[in-house]
Amino acid sequence: MNENFDRAPGAGRSRNFPSPNYNNTSASRGGNDVDSMIKSSKLSANAPEFVPLGFNQYDLLLNFSLNFHVFLSIFSDVEDIAGILNSWVTTEELLKELVELIYTQSTSIPNFAYTGARLCNYLSHHLIITPASGNFRQLLLKRCQTEFQQRDAAVRGEPETQKKFHSYVLFLGELYLHLEIKSGQGPPVRARVLLGALKDLLISLFSSPVDANLICAVKLLKLTGSVLDDAWKESGESHMGELIKRIEDIVLDAACSRDVRQMLLKLVELRSSDWGRVLAAAAASSATPDNDPNYFMNEPTFYTEDGTPFTAADPDYAEKYQEMLDRQDYFHDVYGENGNEIYDFEDEMEPEMIEAFENFCLESERKRQQ
């Protein structure tokens, strides 16, 4: 056997280790060099943030935009993101660049509108810079206003123009739900300017009732309908009723596809059920067979021998239902919980019955062997 297999890893290799005297001399010289560097150093903990040569804050924001998702995945804590952006965004121009960046990403990346709206809300409260042109929230709303003013042309534009506009509409819906404005007293409130903007956007979408616009309107109302409805009711406005009336007219008159027409009808039905929200428990407890058509909805349906169904609304239902339960209890006792555990009758059988059963088994065996 080769002796190298019995050696420690690396045995047999030539190594040039420095001598102990060399180590001592080197360490002494190194210590002196470090001391001299410390004494002559001009580094300071209070020095401005280091930026690599050839880079500036614009380059950092550009890199941030190109790697937006990577950046958010690395810094999952939004506090860290705000801290980094506060160190980068130090001028009015950079703040505008940041607003444009987040707006573009939120309206161009699929399914990012929700995250973008929440990020906007946090930055609106935690970005330090407030130039004369407005803070982060004010500049963001101005950017949204620019797109809002082009709504009537966008709903009648080319498919690509409509697609971009629809992404903007859904982002604005998310922004209304998540952007909070701190008031002097009481809890934060939603941006009321967005409430009116969403109404006007819906009217513009319905004014050009092609399938793409109608689908966008349905998505927006499913997203924000209950909140919009509540806000308008609190202020005594009937805007939601007017929008539903527009939808009903479109269903009757517009040349939309069958699937889109079905979506609109489902939306009208959703609003009629208060957007699917469950009302107070007291309303449910006061339900009776006379005032609630779904009173018997959760009761089982049975069938007679001739196949006729009968439910809890049947006068004889209670008696028949009890018979079914008794029968289930009986079979449970006979066959066990899983239906395959045969009940042991032997303990309950009389001696004569046992003898007769044994004779029957013997006779059956004899006939089988013949």
Short mmCIF file of C-alpha atoms in Angstrom, two decimals:
data_model
loop_
_atom_site.label_atom_id
_atom_site.label_comp_id
_atom_site.label_asym_id
_atom_site.label_seq_id
_atom_site.Cartn_x
_atom_site.Cartn_y
_atom_site.Cartn_z
CA MET A 1 0.00 0.00 0.00
CA ASN A 2 1.20 3.46 -0.74
CA GLU A 3 2.39 5.06 2.47
CA ASN A 4 0.99 8.43 1.43
CA PHE A 5 -2.55 7.20 2.27
CA ASP A 6 -1.50 6.87 5.90
CA ARG A 7 -0.21 10.38 6.14
CA ALA A 8 -2.08 13.46 7.24
CA PRO A 9 -3.51 15.60 4.42
CA GLY A 10 -0.75 17.49 2.73
CA ALA A 11 2.03 15.32 4.12
CA GLY A 12 5.01 14.87 1.87
CA ARG A 13 4.64 18.31 0.30
CA SER A 14 7.50 20.72 0.56
CA ARG A 15 6.67 23.81 2.56
CA ASN A 16 8.74 26.93 3.09
CA PHE A 17 7.77 28.10 6.55
CA PRO A 18 9.50 31.24 7.80
CA SER A 19 11.67 30.82 10.81
CA PRO A 20 10.48 31.90 14.28
CA ASN A 21 12.94 34.77 14.29
CA TYR A 22 11.44 36.04 11.06
CA ASN A 23 7.93 36.01 12.57
CA ASN A 24 9.00 38.00 15.59
CA THR A 25 10.81 40.55 13.47
CA SER A 26 7.89 40.87 11.06
CA ALA A 27 5.34 41.28 13.84
CA SER A 28 7.43 43.97 15.48
CA ARG A 29 7.87 45.85 12.22
CA GLY A 30 4.13 45.47 11.42
CA GLY A 31 3.11 46.86 14.79
CA ASN A 32 5.27 49.91 14.32
CA ASP A 33 3.79 50.48 10.83
CA VAL A 34 0.20 50.29 12.15
CA ASP A 35 0.97 52.77 14.93
CA SER A 36 2.49 55.22 12.48
CA MET A 37 -0.51 54.86 10.12
CA ILE A 38 -2.95 55.56 12.94
CA LYS A 39 -1.07 58.65 14.02
CA SER A 40 -0.91 60.04 10.49
CA SER A 41 -4.46 59.00 9.42
CA LYS A 42 -6.94 61.67 8.39
CA LEU A 43 -10.00 59.36 8.55
CA SER A 44 -12.91 60.50 10.69
CA ALA A 45 -16.17 58.90 11.86
CA ASN A 46 -17.86 62.20 10.98
CA ALA A 47 -16.63 62.20 7.39
CA PRO A 48 -19.28 62.37 4.61
CA GLU A 49 -20.50 59.13 3.04
CA PHE A 50 -17.95 57.50 0.77
CA VAL A 51 -18.95 57.41 -2.89
CA PRO A 52 -16.71 55.49 -5.35
CA LEU A 53 -14.75 57.60 -7.80
CA GLY A 54 -16.87 58.48 -10.81
CA PHE A 55 -20.17 57.87 -8.98
CA ASN A 56 -22.66 60.40 -7.69
CA GLN A 57 -26.19 60.30 -6.26
CA TYR A 58 -27.73 60.22 -9.75
CA ASP A 59 -25.71 57.09 -10.53
CA LEU A 60 -26.84 55.51 -7.27
CA LEU A 61 -30.49 56.21 -8.06
CA LEU A 62 -30.01 54.88 -11.56
CA ASN A 63 -28.53 51.68 -10.16
CA PHE A 64 -31.41 51.57 -7.69
CA SER A 65 -33.94 51.78 -10.54
CA LEU A 66 -32.22 49.12 -12.64
CA ASN A 67 -32.11 46.71 -9.69
CA PHE A 68 -35.33 47.76 -8.00
CA HIS A 69 -36.61 44.28 -7.12
CA VAL A 70 -33.18 43.09 -6.03
CA PHE A 71 -32.85 46.13 -3.79
CA LEU A 72 -36.23 45.50 -2.16
CA SER A 73 -35.48 41.82 -1.66
CA ILE A 74 -32.15 42.59 0.04
CA PHE A 75 -33.57 45.33 2.26
CA SER A 76 -36.84 43.68 3.26
CA ASP A 77 -37.21 46.13 6.15
CA VAL A 78 -38.67 49.35 4.78
CA GLU A 79 -36.90 51.31 7.54
CA ASP A 80 -33.56 50.33 6.02
CA ILE A 81 -34.74 51.50 2.60
CA ALA A 82 -35.82 54.87 3.99
CA GLY A 83 -32.50 55.28 5.76
CA ILE A 84 -30.50 54.59 2.62
CA LEU A 85 -32.65 56.89 0.48
CA ASN A 86 -32.32 59.66 3.04
CA SER A 87 -28.54 59.47 2.60
CA TRP A 88 -28.83 59.52 -1.19
CA VAL A 89 -31.67 61.97 -1.85
CA THR A 90 -30.29 65.29 -0.74
CA THR A 91 -31.53 67.71 -3.42
CA GLU A 92 -34.82 68.67 -5.03
CA GLU A 93 -33.74 67.16 -8.36
CA LEU A 94 -32.91 63.84 -6.73
CA LEU A 95 -36.25 63.78 -4.94
CA LYS A 96 -38.06 64.29 -8.28
CA GLU A 97 -35.96 61.50 -9.76
CA LEU A 98 -36.98 59.20 -6.91
CA VAL A 99 -40.67 60.03 -7.35
CA GLU A 100 -40.47 59.32 -11.08
CA LEU A 101 -38.60 56.09 -10.43
CA ILE A 102 -41.15 54.68 -7.98
CA TYR A 103 -44.08 55.86 -10.12
CA THR A 104 -42.62 54.19 -13.23
CA GLN A 105 -41.90 50.92 -11.44
CA SER A 106 -45.34 50.85 -9.80
CA THR A 107 -47.16 51.32 -13.11
CA SER A 108 -44.97 49.14 -15.33
CA ILE A 109 -44.09 46.05 -13.27
CA PRO A 110 -47.01 43.60 -13.07
CA ASN A 111 -48.54 43.21 -9.60
CA PHE A 112 -46.20 45.82 -8.09
CA ALA A 113 -48.86 48.50 -7.57
CA TYR A 114 -49.69 47.27 -4.06
CA THR A 115 -46.06 47.22 -2.89
CA GLY A 116 -45.35 50.52 -4.59
CA ALA A 117 -48.31 52.20 -2.87
CA ARG A 118 -47.21 50.99 0.55
CA LEU A 119 -43.65 52.11 -0.13
CA CYS A 120 -44.95 55.54 -1.16
CA ASN A 121 -46.92 55.82 2.07
CA TYR A 122 -43.88 55.01 4.21
CA LEU A 123 -41.53 57.32 2.34
CA SER A 124 -44.07 60.15 2.52
CA HIS A 125 -43.70 60.06 6.30
CA HIS A 126 -39.99 59.25 6.64
CA LEU A 127 -38.06 61.04 3.88
CA ILE A 128 -36.38 64.02 5.49
CA ILE A 129 -35.90 66.35 2.53
CA THR A 130 -38.67 68.89 1.92
CA PRO A 131 -37.72 71.32 -0.86
CA ALA A 132 -39.71 74.38 -1.85
CA SER A 133 -41.46 72.50 -4.68
CA GLY A 134 -43.04 70.07 -2.21
CA ASN A 135 -42.31 66.98 -0.18
CA PHE A 136 -42.36 63.40 -1.48
CA ARG A 137 -46.15 63.00 -1.22
CA GLN A 138 -46.88 66.32 -2.92
CA LEU A 139 -44.52 65.59 -5.80
CA LEU A 140 -46.02 62.12 -6.18
CA LEU A 141 -49.55 63.51 -6.41
CA LYS A 142 -48.37 66.09 -8.96
CA ARG A 143 -46.94 63.27 -11.06
CA CYS A 144 -50.23 61.40 -10.86
CA GLN A 145 -52.07 64.60 -11.80
CA THR A 146 -50.09 64.78 -15.04
CA GLU A 147 -51.36 61.37 -16.10
CA PHE A 148 -54.86 62.14 -14.83
CA GLN A 149 -55.20 65.11 -17.19
CA GLN A 150 -54.67 62.81 -20.18
CA ARG A 151 -57.41 60.35 -19.20
CA ASP A 152 -59.94 61.18 -21.93
CA ALA A 153 -57.37 60.71 -24.69
CA ALA A 154 -55.92 57.59 -23.07
CA VAL A 155 -59.20 55.65 -22.94
CA ARG A 156 -59.56 56.15 -26.71
CA GLY A 157 -55.91 55.65 -27.57
CA GLU A 158 -54.00 52.74 -28.99
CA PRO A 159 -54.01 49.41 -27.10
CA GLU A 160 -50.55 50.07 -25.67
CA THR A 161 -51.61 53.52 -24.49
CA GLN A 162 -54.71 52.06 -22.86
CA LYS A 163 -52.64 49.36 -21.17
CA LYS A 164 -50.33 51.92 -19.57
CA PHE A 165 -53.29 54.04 -18.52
CA HIS A 166 -55.02 51.04 -16.92
CA SER A 167 -51.88 50.29 -14.90
CA TYR A 168 -51.92 53.89 -13.71
CA VAL A 169 -55.60 53.62 -12.72
CA LEU A 170 -55.02 50.52 -10.60
CA PHE A 171 -51.95 52.07 -8.97
CA LEU A 172 -54.01 55.13 -8.08
CA GLY A 173 -56.59 52.80 -6.51
CA GLU A 174 -53.90 51.17 -4.37
CA LEU A 175 -52.53 54.60 -3.51
CA TYR A 176 -55.95 55.72 -2.27
CA LEU A 177 -56.19 52.68 -0.02
CA HIS A 178 -52.69 52.95 1.46
CA LEU A 179 -51.55 56.59 1.35
CA GLU A 180 -52.26 58.15 4.73
CA ILE A 181 -52.17 61.83 5.59
CA LYS A 182 -51.56 62.72 9.21
CA SER A 183 -54.04 65.20 10.59
CA GLY A 184 -53.54 67.50 13.52
CA GLN A 185 -56.03 65.57 15.61
CA GLY A 186 -57.24 62.01 15.32
CA PRO A 187 -55.98 59.13 13.20
CA PRO A 188 -54.50 59.53 9.69
CA VAL A 189 -56.95 60.01 6.85
CA ARG A 190 -56.94 59.06 3.18
CA ALA A 191 -56.10 61.59 0.48
CA ARG A 192 -59.51 62.98 -0.45
CA VAL A 193 -58.17 64.38 -3.70
CA LEU A 194 -57.74 60.77 -4.87
CA LEU A 195 -61.38 60.02 -4.04
CA GLY A 196 -62.60 62.53 -6.62
CA ALA A 197 -59.93 61.46 -9.08
CA LEU A 198 -61.06 57.83 -8.97
CA LYS A 199 -64.64 58.85 -9.68
CA ASP A 200 -63.57 60.86 -12.74
CA LEU A 201 -61.35 58.00 -13.95
CA LEU A 202 -64.27 55.58 -13.76
CA ILE A 203 -66.47 57.98 -15.71
CA SER A 204 -63.77 58.24 -18.38
CA LEU A 205 -63.47 54.46 -18.60
CA PHE A 206 -67.24 54.07 -18.99
CA SER A 207 -67.33 56.81 -21.61
CA SER A 208 -65.43 54.51 -23.97
CA PRO A 209 -66.96 51.11 -23.18
CA VAL A 210 -64.56 48.82 -24.99
CA ASP A 211 -63.65 45.56 -23.29
CA ALA A 212 -60.23 46.67 -21.99
CA ASN A 213 -61.63 49.83 -20.37
CA LEU A 214 -64.53 47.94 -18.81
CA ILE A 215 -62.27 45.24 -17.41
CA CYS A 216 -60.08 47.93 -15.84
CA ALA A 217 -63.15 49.57 -14.29
CA VAL A 218 -64.32 46.25 -12.85
CA LYS A 219 -60.88 45.60 -11.33
CA LEU A 220 -60.80 49.07 -9.81
CA LEU A 221 -64.27 48.75 -8.29
CA LYS A 222 -63.52 45.29 -6.90
CA LEU A 223 -60.41 46.76 -5.33
CA THR A 224 -61.84 50.00 -3.92
CA GLY A 225 -65.63 49.77 -4.32
CA SER A 226 -66.54 49.22 -0.68
CA VAL A 227 -64.21 52.00 0.51
CA LEU A 228 -65.41 54.44 -2.13
CA ASP A 229 -69.04 53.60 -1.39
CA ASP A 230 -68.58 54.19 2.34
CA ALA A 231 -66.74 57.47 1.82
CA TRP A 232 -69.43 58.84 -0.50
CA LYS A 233 -72.23 57.72 1.81
CA GLU A 234 -70.57 59.49 4.76
CA SER A 235 -70.53 62.73 2.78
CA GLY A 236 -74.11 62.24 1.53
CA GLU A 237 -73.07 61.73 -2.10
CA SER A 238 -74.64 59.18 -4.47
CA HIS A 239 -71.72 58.74 -6.85
CA MET A 240 -71.64 54.95 -6.50
CA GLY A 241 -75.30 54.68 -7.42
CA GLU A 242 -74.66 56.79 -10.51
CA LEU A 243 -71.73 54.58 -11.51
CA ILE A 244 -73.81 51.43 -11.09
CA LYS A 245 -76.52 53.01 -13.26
CA ARG A 246 -73.89 53.60 -15.96
CA ILE A 247 -72.88 49.95 -15.75
CA GLU A 248 -76.48 48.80 -16.13
CA ASP A 249 -76.89 51.00 -19.21
CA ILE A 250 -73.68 49.60 -20.70
CA VAL A 251 -74.88 46.03 -20.14
CA LEU A 252 -78.06 46.84 -22.09
CA ASP A 253 -76.65 48.96 -24.90
CA ALA A 254 -72.87 48.60 -25.34
CA ALA A 255 -71.40 46.11 -27.78
CA CYS A 256 -69.08 44.51 -25.24
CA SER A 257 -68.24 40.82 -25.23
CA ARG A 258 -70.36 38.28 -23.40
CA ASP A 259 -67.65 37.62 -20.79
CA VAL A 260 -67.25 41.31 -20.01
CA ARG A 261 -71.02 41.73 -19.79
CA GLN A 262 -71.07 38.87 -17.28
CA MET A 263 -68.31 40.56 -15.27
CA LEU A 264 -70.35 43.77 -15.12
CA LEU A 265 -73.45 41.90 -13.96
CA LYS A 266 -71.45 40.14 -11.25
CA LEU A 267 -70.15 43.53 -10.11
CA VAL A 268 -73.67 44.94 -9.85
CA GLU A 269 -74.64 41.87 -7.84
CA LEU A 270 -71.61 42.33 -5.60
CA ARG A 271 -72.57 45.89 -4.81
CA SER A 272 -76.16 44.85 -4.07
CA SER A 273 -74.76 42.53 -1.37
CA ASP A 274 -72.81 45.43 0.16
CA TRP A 275 -69.61 44.30 -1.57
CA GLY A 276 -69.87 40.86 -0.02
CA ARG A 277 -69.48 42.09 3.52
CA VAL A 278 -71.23 40.29 6.35
CA LEU A 279 -73.71 42.45 8.19
CA ALA A 280 -74.13 42.55 11.95
CA ALA A 281 -74.78 39.27 13.74
CA ALA A 282 -78.08 40.65 14.97
CA ALA A 283 -79.40 40.77 11.42
CA ALA A 284 -78.52 37.11 10.91
CA SER A 285 -80.11 36.06 14.20
CA SER A 286 -83.38 37.75 13.24
CA ALA A 287 -83.68 35.76 10.01
CA THR A 288 -86.79 33.62 9.55
CA PRO A 289 -88.08 31.40 6.72
CA ASP A 290 -90.39 34.27 5.72
CA ASN A 291 -87.81 37.08 5.43
CA ASP A 292 -84.67 35.17 4.41
CA PRO A 293 -84.72 33.04 1.23
CA ASN A 294 -81.45 31.41 2.33
CA TYR A 295 -82.77 30.40 5.72
CA PHE A 296 -82.65 26.69 4.88
CA MET A 297 -79.56 26.95 2.70
CA ASN A 298 -77.24 25.10 5.10
CA GLU A 299 -79.71 22.29 5.86
CA PRO A 300 -79.22 18.93 4.06
CA THR A 301 -81.50 17.81 1.24
CA PHE A 302 -82.97 14.31 1.25
CA TYR A 303 -84.85 12.30 -1.35
CA THR A 304 -87.88 10.04 -1.02
CA GLU A 305 -88.10 6.54 -2.50
CA ASP A 306 -89.49 7.91 -5.76
CA GLY A 307 -86.66 10.50 -6.02
CA THR A 308 -88.62 13.54 -4.82
CA PRO A 309 -86.36 15.94 -2.87
CA PHE A 310 -87.46 17.33 0.44
CA THR A 311 -85.69 19.96 2.53
CA ALA A 312 -86.10 21.79 5.81
CA ALA A 313 -88.99 23.70 4.26
CA ASP A 314 -91.02 20.45 4.07
CA PRO A 315 -93.57 20.12 6.92
CA ASP A 316 -92.51 16.50 7.60
CA TYR A 317 -88.81 17.33 7.39
CA ALA A 318 -88.12 17.28 11.13
CA GLU A 319 -89.66 13.81 11.58
CA LYS A 320 -87.91 12.33 8.54
CA TYR A 321 -84.61 14.00 9.47
CA GLN A 322 -84.78 12.43 12.91
CA GLU A 323 -85.44 9.01 11.35
CA MET A 324 -82.31 9.46 9.25
CA LEU A 325 -80.24 10.36 12.31
CA ASP A 326 -81.59 7.34 14.23
CA ARG A 327 -80.74 5.11 11.31
CA GLN A 328 -77.21 6.52 11.19
CA ASP A 329 -76.82 5.88 14.91
CA TYR A 330 -77.98 2.30 14.37
CA PHE A 331 -75.49 1.59 11.60
CA HIS A 332 -72.76 3.30 13.61
CA ASP A 333 -73.43 0.84 16.46
CA VAL A 334 -73.44 -2.15 14.11
CA TYR A 335 -70.53 -1.37 11.82
CA GLY A 336 -68.40 0.89 13.98
CA GLU A 337 -67.12 4.38 13.35
CA ASN A 338 -65.45 3.61 10.02
CA GLY A 339 -68.17 1.30 8.70
CA ASN A 340 -65.91 -1.77 8.59
CA GLU A 341 -65.77 -2.78 12.23
CA ILE A 342 -68.37 -5.55 12.59
CA TYR A 343 -70.27 -5.45 15.83
CA ASP A 344 -69.68 -8.51 18.04
CA PHE A 345 -73.08 -10.20 18.36
CA GLU A 346 -71.74 -13.19 20.29
CA ASP A 347 -72.13 -11.59 23.69
CA GLU A 348 -75.78 -10.90 22.97
CA MET A 349 -76.71 -14.36 21.46
CA GLU A 350 -78.63 -17.01 23.40
CA PRO A 351 -77.09 -20.51 23.78
CA GLU A 352 -79.66 -21.99 21.39
CA MET A 353 -78.78 -19.39 18.79
CA ILE A 354 -75.07 -20.12 19.20
CA GLU A 355 -75.64 -23.87 18.75
CA ALA A 356 -77.82 -23.30 15.70
CA PHE A 357 -75.22 -20.98 14.18
CA GLU A 358 -72.44 -23.56 14.73
CA ASN A 359 -74.53 -26.31 13.15
CA PHE A 360 -75.21 -24.04 10.19
CA CYS A 361 -71.49 -23.42 9.72
CA LEU A 362 -70.69 -27.18 9.92
CA GLU A 363 -73.42 -28.04 7.42
CA SER A 364 -72.21 -25.35 5.04
CA GLU A 365 -68.64 -26.69 5.24
CA ARG A 366 -69.82 -30.25 4.58
CA LYS A 367 -71.76 -29.22 1.50
CA ARG A 368 -68.79 -27.24 0.19
CA GLN A 369 -66.46 -30.30 0.46
CA GLN A 370 -68.90 -32.61 -1.38
#
